[in-house]
Short mmCIF file of N, CA and C in Angstrom, two decimals:
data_model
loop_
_atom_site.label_atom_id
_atom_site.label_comp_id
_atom_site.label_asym_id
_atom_site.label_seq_id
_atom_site.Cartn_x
_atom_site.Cartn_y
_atom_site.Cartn_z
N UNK A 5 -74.65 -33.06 -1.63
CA UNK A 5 -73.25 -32.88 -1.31
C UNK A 5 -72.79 -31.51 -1.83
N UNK A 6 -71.92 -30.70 -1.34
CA UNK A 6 -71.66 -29.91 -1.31
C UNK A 6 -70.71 -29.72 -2.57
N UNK A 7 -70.89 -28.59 -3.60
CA UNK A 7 -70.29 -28.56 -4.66
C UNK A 7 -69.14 -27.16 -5.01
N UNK A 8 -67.75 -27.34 -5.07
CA UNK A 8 -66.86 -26.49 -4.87
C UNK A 8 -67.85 -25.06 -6.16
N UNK A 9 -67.52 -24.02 -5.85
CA UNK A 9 -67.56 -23.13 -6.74
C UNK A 9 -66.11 -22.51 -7.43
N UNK A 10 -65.12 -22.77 -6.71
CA UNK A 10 -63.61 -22.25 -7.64
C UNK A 10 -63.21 -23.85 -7.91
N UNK A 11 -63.34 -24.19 -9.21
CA UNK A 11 -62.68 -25.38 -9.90
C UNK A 11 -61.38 -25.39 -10.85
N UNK A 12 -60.17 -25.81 -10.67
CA UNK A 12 -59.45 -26.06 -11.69
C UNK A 12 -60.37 -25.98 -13.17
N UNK A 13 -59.21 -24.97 -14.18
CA UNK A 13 -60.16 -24.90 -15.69
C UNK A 13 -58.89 -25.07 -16.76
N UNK A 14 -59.15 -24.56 -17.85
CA UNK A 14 -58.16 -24.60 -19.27
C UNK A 14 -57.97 -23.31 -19.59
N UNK A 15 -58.41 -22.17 -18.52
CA UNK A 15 -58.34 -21.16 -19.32
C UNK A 15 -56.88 -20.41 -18.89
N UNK A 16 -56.45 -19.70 -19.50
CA UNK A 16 -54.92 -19.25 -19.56
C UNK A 16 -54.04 -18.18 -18.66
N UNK A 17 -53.50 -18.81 -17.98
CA UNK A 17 -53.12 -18.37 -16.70
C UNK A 17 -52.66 -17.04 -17.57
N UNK A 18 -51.57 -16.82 -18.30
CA UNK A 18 -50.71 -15.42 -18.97
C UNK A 18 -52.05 -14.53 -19.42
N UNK A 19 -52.77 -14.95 -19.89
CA UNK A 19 -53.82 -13.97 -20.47
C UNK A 19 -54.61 -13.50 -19.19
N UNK A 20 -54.73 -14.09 -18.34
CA UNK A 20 -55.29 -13.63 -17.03
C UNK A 20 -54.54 -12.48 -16.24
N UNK A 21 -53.58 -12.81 -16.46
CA UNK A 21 -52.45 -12.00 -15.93
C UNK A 21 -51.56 -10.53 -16.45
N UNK A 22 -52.01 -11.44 -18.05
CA UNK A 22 -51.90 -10.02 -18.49
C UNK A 22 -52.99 -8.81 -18.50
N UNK A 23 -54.30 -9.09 -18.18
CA UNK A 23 -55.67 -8.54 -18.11
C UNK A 23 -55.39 -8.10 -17.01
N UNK A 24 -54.50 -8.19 -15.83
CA UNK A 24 -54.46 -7.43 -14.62
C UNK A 24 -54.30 -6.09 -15.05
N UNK A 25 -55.47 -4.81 -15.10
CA UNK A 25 -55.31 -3.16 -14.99
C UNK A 25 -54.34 -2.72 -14.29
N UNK A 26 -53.69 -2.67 -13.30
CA UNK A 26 -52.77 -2.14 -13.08
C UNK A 26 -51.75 -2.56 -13.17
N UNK A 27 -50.62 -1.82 -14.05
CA UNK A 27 -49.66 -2.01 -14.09
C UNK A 27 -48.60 -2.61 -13.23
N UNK A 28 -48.31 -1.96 -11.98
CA UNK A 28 -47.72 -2.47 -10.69
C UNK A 28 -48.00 -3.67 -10.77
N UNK A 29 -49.30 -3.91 -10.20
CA UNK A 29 -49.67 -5.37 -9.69
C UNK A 29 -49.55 -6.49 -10.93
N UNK A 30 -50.07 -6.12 -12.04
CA UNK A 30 -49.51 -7.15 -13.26
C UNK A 30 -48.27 -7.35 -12.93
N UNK A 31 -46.97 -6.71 -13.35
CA UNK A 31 -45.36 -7.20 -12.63
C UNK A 31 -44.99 -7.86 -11.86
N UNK A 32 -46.38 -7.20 -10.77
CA UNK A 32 -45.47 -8.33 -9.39
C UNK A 32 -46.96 -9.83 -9.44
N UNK A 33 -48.08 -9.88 -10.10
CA UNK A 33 -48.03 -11.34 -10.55
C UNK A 33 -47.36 -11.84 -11.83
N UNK A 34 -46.48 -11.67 -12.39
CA UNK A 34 -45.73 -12.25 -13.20
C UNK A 34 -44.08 -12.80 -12.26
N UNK A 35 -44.41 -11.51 -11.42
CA UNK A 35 -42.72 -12.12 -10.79
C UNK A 35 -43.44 -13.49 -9.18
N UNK A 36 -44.68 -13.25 -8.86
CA UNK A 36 -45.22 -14.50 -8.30
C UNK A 36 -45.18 -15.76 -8.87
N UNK A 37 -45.70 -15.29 -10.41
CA UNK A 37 -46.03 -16.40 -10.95
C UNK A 37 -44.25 -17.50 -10.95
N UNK A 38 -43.55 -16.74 -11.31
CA UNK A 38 -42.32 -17.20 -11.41
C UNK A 38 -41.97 -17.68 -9.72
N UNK A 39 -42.03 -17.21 -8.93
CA UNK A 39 -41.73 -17.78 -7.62
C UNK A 39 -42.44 -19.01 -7.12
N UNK A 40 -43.77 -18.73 -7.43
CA UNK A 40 -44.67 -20.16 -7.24
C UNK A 40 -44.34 -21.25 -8.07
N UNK A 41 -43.88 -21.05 -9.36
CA UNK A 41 -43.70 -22.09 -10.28
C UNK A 41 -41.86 -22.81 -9.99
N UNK A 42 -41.33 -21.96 -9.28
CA UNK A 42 -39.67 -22.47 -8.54
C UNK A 42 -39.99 -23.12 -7.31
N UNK A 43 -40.97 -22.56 -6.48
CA UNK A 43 -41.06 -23.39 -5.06
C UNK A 43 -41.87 -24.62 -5.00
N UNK A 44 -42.86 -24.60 -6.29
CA UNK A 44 -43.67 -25.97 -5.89
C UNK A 44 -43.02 -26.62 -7.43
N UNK A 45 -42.44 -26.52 -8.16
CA UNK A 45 -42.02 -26.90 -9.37
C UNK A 45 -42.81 -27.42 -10.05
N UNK A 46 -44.21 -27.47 -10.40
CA UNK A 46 -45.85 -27.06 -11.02
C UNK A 46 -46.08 -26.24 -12.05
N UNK A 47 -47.01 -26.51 -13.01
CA UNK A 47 -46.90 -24.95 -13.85
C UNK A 47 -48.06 -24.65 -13.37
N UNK A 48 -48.44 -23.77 -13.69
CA UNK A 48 -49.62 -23.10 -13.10
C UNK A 48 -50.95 -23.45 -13.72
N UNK A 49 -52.18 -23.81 -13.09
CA UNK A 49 -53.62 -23.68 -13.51
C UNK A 49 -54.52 -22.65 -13.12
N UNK A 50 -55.72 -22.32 -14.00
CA UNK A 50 -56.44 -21.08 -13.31
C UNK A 50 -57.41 -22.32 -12.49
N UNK A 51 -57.81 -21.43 -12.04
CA UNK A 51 -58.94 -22.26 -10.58
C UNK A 51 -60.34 -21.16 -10.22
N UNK A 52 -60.92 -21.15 -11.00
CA UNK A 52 -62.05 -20.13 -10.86
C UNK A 52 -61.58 -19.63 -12.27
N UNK A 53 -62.28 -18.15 -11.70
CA UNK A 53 -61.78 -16.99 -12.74
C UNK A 53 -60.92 -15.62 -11.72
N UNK A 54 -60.07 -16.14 -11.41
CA UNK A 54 -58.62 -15.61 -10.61
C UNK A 54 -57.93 -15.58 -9.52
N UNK A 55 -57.95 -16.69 -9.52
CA UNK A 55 -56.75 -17.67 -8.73
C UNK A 55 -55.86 -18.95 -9.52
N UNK A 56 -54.78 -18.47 -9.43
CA UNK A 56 -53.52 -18.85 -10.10
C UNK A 56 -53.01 -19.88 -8.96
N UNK A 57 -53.21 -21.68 -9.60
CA UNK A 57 -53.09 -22.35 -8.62
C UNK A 57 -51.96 -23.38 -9.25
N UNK A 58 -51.04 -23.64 -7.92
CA UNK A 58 -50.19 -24.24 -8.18
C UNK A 58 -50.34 -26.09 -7.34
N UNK A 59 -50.32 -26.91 -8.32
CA UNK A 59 -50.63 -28.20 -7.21
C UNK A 59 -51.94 -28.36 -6.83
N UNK A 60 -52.30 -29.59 -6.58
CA UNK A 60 -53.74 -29.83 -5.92
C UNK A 60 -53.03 -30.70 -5.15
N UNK A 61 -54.54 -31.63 -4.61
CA UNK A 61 -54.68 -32.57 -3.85
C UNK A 61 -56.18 -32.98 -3.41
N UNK A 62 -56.82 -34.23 -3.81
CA UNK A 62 -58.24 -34.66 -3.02
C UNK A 62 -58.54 -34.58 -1.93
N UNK A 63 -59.63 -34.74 -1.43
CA UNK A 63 -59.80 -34.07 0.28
C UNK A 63 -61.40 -34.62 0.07
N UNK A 64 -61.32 -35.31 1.19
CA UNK A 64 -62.86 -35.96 1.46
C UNK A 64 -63.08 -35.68 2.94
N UNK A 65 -64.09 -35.21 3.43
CA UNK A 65 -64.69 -35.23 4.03
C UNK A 65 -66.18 -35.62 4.84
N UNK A 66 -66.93 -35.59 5.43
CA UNK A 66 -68.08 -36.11 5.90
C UNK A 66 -69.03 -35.24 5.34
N UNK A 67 -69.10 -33.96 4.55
CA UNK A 67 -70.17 -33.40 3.85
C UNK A 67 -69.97 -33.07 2.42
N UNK A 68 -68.23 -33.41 2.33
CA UNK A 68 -68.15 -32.90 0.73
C UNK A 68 -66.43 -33.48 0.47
N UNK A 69 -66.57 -33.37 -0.74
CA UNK A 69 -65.25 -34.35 -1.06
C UNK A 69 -64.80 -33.40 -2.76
N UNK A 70 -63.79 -33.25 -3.11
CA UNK A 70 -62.93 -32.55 -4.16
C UNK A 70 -61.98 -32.68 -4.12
N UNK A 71 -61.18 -31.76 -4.90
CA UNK A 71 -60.27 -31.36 -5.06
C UNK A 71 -59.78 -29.77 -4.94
N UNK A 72 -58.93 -29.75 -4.43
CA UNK A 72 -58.30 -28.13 -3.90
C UNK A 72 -57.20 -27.79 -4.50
N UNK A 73 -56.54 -26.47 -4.26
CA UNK A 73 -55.46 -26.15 -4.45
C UNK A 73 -54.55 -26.48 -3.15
N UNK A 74 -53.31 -26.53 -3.86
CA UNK A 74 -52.51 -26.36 -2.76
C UNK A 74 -51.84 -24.77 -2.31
N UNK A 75 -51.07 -24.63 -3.52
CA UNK A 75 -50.48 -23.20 -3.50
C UNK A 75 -51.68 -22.09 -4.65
N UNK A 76 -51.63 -20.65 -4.30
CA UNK A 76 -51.75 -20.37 -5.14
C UNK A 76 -52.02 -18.72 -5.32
N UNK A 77 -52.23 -17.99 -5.98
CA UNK A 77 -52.33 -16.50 -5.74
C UNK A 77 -53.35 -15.71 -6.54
N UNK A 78 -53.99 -14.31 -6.29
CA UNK A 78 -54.56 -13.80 -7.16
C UNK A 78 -54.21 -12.14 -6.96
N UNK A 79 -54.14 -11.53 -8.00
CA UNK A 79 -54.26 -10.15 -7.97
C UNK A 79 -55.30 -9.46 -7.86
N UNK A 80 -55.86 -8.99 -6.63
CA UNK A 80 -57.16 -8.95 -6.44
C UNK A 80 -56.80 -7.32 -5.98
N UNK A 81 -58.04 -6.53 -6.27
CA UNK A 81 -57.77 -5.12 -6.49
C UNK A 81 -57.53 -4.47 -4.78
N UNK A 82 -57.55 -4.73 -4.37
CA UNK A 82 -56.79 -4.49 -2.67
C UNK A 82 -55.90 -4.55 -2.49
N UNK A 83 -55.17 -6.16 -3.10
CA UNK A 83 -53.55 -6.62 -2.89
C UNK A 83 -53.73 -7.85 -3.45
N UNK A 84 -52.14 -8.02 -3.39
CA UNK A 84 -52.17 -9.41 -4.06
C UNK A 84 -52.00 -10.36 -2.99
N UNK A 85 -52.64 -11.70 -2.82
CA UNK A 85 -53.36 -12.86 -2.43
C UNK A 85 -53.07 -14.00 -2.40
N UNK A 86 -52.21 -14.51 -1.61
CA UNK A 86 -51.42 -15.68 -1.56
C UNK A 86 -51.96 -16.62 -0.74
N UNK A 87 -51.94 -17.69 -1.62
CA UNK A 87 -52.97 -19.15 -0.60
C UNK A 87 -51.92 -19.99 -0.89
N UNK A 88 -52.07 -20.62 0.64
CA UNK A 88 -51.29 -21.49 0.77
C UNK A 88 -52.11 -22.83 1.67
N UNK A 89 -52.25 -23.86 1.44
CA UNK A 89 -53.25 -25.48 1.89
C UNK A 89 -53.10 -25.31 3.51
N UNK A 90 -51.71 -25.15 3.91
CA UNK A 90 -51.48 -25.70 5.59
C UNK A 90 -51.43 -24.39 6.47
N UNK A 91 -51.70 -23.37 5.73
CA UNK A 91 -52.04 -21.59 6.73
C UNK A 91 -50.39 -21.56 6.47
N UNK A 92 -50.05 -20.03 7.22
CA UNK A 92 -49.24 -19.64 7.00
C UNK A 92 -48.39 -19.61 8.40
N UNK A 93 -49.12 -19.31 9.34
CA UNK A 93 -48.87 -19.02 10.72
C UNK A 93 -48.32 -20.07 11.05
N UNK A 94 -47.55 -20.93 10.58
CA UNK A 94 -46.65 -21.79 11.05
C UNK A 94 -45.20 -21.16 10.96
N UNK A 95 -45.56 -20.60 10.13
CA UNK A 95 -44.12 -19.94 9.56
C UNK A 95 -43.83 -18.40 10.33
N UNK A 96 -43.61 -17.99 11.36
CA UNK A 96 -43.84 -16.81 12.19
C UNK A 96 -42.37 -16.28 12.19
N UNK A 97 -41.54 -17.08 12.36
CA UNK A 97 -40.14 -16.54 11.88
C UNK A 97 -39.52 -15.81 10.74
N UNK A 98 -40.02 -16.44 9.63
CA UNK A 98 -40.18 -15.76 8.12
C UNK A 98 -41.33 -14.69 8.28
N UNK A 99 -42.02 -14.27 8.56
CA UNK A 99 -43.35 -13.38 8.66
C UNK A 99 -42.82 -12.39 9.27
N UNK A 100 -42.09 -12.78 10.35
CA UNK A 100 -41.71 -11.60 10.66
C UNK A 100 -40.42 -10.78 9.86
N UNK A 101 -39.68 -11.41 9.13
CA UNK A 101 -39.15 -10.59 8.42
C UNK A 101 -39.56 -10.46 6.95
N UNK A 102 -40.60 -10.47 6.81
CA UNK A 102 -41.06 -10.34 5.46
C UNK A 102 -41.44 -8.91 5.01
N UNK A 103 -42.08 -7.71 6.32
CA UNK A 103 -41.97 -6.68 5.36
C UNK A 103 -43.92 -6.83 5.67
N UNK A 104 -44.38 -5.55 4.89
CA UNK A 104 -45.58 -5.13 5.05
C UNK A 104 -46.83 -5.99 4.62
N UNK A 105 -47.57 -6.53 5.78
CA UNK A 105 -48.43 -8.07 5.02
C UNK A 105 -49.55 -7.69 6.35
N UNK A 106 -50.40 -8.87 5.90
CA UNK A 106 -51.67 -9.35 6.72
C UNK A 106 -51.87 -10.69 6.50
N UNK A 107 -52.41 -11.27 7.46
CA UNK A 107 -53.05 -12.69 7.44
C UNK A 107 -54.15 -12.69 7.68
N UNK A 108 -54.81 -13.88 6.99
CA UNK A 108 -56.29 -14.34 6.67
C UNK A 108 -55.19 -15.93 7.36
N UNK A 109 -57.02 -17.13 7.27
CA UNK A 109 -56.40 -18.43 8.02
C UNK A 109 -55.09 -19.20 6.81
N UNK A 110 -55.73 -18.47 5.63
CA UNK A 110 -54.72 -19.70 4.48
C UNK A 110 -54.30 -18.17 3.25
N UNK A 111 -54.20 -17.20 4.22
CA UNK A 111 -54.42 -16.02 2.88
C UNK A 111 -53.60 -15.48 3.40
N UNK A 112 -52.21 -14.98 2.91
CA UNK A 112 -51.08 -14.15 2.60
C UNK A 112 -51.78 -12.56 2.28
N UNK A 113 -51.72 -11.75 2.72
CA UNK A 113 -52.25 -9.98 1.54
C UNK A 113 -51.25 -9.44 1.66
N UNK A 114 -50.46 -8.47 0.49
CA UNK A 114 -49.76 -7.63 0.39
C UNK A 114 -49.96 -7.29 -0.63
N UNK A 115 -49.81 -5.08 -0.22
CA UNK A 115 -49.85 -4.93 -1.52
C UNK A 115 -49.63 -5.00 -2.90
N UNK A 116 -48.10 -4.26 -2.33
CA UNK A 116 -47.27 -4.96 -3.91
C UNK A 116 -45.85 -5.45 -3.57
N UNK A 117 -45.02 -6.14 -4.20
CA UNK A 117 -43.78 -6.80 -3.92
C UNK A 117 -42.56 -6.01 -2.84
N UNK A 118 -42.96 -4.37 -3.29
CA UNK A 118 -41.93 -3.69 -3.04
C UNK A 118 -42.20 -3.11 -1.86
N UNK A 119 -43.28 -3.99 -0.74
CA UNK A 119 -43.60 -3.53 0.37
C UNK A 119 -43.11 -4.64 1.24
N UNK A 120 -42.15 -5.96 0.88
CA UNK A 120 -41.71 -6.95 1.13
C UNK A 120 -40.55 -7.18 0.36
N UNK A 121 -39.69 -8.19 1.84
CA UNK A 121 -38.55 -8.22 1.10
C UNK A 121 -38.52 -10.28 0.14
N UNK A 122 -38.58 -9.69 -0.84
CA UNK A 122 -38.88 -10.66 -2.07
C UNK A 122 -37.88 -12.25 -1.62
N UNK A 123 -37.05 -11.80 -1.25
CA UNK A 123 -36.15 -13.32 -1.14
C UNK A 123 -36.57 -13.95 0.67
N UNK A 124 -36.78 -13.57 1.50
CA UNK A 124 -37.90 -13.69 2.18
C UNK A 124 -39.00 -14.39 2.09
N UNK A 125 -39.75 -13.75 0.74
CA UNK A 125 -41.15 -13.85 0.85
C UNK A 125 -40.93 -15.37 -0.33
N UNK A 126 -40.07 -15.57 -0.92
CA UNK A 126 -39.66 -17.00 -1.62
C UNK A 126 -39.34 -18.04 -0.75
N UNK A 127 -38.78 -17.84 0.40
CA UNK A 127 -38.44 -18.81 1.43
C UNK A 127 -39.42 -19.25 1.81
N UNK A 128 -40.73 -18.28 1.72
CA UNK A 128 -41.86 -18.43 2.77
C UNK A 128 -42.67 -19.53 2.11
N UNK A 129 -42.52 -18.94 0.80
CA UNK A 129 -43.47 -19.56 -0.23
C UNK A 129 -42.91 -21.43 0.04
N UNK A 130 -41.59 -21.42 -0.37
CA UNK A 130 -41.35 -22.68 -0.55
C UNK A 130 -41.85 -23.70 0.71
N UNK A 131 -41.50 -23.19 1.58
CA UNK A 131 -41.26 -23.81 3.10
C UNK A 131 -42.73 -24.74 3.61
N UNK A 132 -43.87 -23.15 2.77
CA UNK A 132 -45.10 -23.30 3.22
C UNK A 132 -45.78 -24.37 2.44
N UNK A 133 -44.89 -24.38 1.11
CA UNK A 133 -45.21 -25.41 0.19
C UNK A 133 -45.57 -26.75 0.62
N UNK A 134 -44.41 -26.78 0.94
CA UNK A 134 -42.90 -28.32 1.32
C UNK A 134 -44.08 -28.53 2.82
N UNK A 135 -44.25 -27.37 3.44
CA UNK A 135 -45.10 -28.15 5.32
C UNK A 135 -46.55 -28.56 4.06
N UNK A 136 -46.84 -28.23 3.62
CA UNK A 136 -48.51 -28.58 2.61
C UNK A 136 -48.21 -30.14 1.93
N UNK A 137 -46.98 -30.47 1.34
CA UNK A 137 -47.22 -31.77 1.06
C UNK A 137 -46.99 -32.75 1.71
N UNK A 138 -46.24 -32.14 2.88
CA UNK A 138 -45.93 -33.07 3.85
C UNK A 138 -47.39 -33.65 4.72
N UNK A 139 -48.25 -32.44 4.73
CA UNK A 139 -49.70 -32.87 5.75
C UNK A 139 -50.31 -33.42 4.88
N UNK A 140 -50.90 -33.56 3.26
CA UNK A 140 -51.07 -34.18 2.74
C UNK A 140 -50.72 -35.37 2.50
N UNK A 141 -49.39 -36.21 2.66
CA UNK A 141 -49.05 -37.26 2.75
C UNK A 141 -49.28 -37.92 3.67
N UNK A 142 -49.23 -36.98 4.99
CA UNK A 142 -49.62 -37.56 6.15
C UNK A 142 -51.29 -37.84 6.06
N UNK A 143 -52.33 -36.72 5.55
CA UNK A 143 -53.83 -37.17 5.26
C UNK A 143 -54.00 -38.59 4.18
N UNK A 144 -53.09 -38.77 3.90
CA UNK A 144 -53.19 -39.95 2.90
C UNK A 144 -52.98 -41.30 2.89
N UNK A 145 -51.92 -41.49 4.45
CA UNK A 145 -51.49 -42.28 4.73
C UNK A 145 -52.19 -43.14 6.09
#
């Protein structure tokens, strides 16, 4: 059976965060961290060694079965990295006014905060949250 390699751990989300080298991008994951922790109301776990995950949920399947994140982000030296469980591309109305980004299937990229407009990009977060526990309830039920 197939065995996750990024696992929920104990190790310390702030010290992770503060170890982010660049300055810029440290700021704007501290001001994530604060947005993720208002939209899914979660505190944060590390999940690997850098991804800042907010929420889980079990998930079984026919070759492998765990646990995932739901929300979650990393400062990864390109841009910073927003995962979200149910993709993002549901949300195309907010995307489009969000300001300078890319999509992956469940991956948010932008560089840094100030290439997006921040109260926007909180709407997005929450919304995308809120559609993630909703399909989860529905996988559960």
């Amino acid at each position: 059976m197939y065995e996750p390699k990024t696992k929920v751990n104990d190790a310390s989300v702030e010290k992770f965060l503060e170890d982010v080298p660049d300055e810029k991008k440290r700021k704007d994951s501290f001001v994530l961290l604060e947005m993720m922790r208002k939209a899914t109301g979660k505190e944060p776990k590390m999940w690997g060694t850098s991804i800042v995950g907010f929420d889980s949920y079990h998930y079984r399947g026919k070759a492998s079965e765990g646990d995932a994140g739901i929300a979650g982000f990393s400062p990864r030296k390109q841009s910073l990295t927003l995962y979200i469980m149910s993709g993002w591309e549901y949300h195309k109305d907010l995307l489009k006014k969000l300001g300078k980004h890319s999509l992956g299937k469940v991956c948010l990229y932008i560089k840094r905060l100030d290439d997006v407009d921040v109260a926007v990009l909180a709407e997005l977060i929450d919304a995308a949250f809120s559609r993630s526990k909703r399909l989860i309830k529905k996988m559960n039920s």
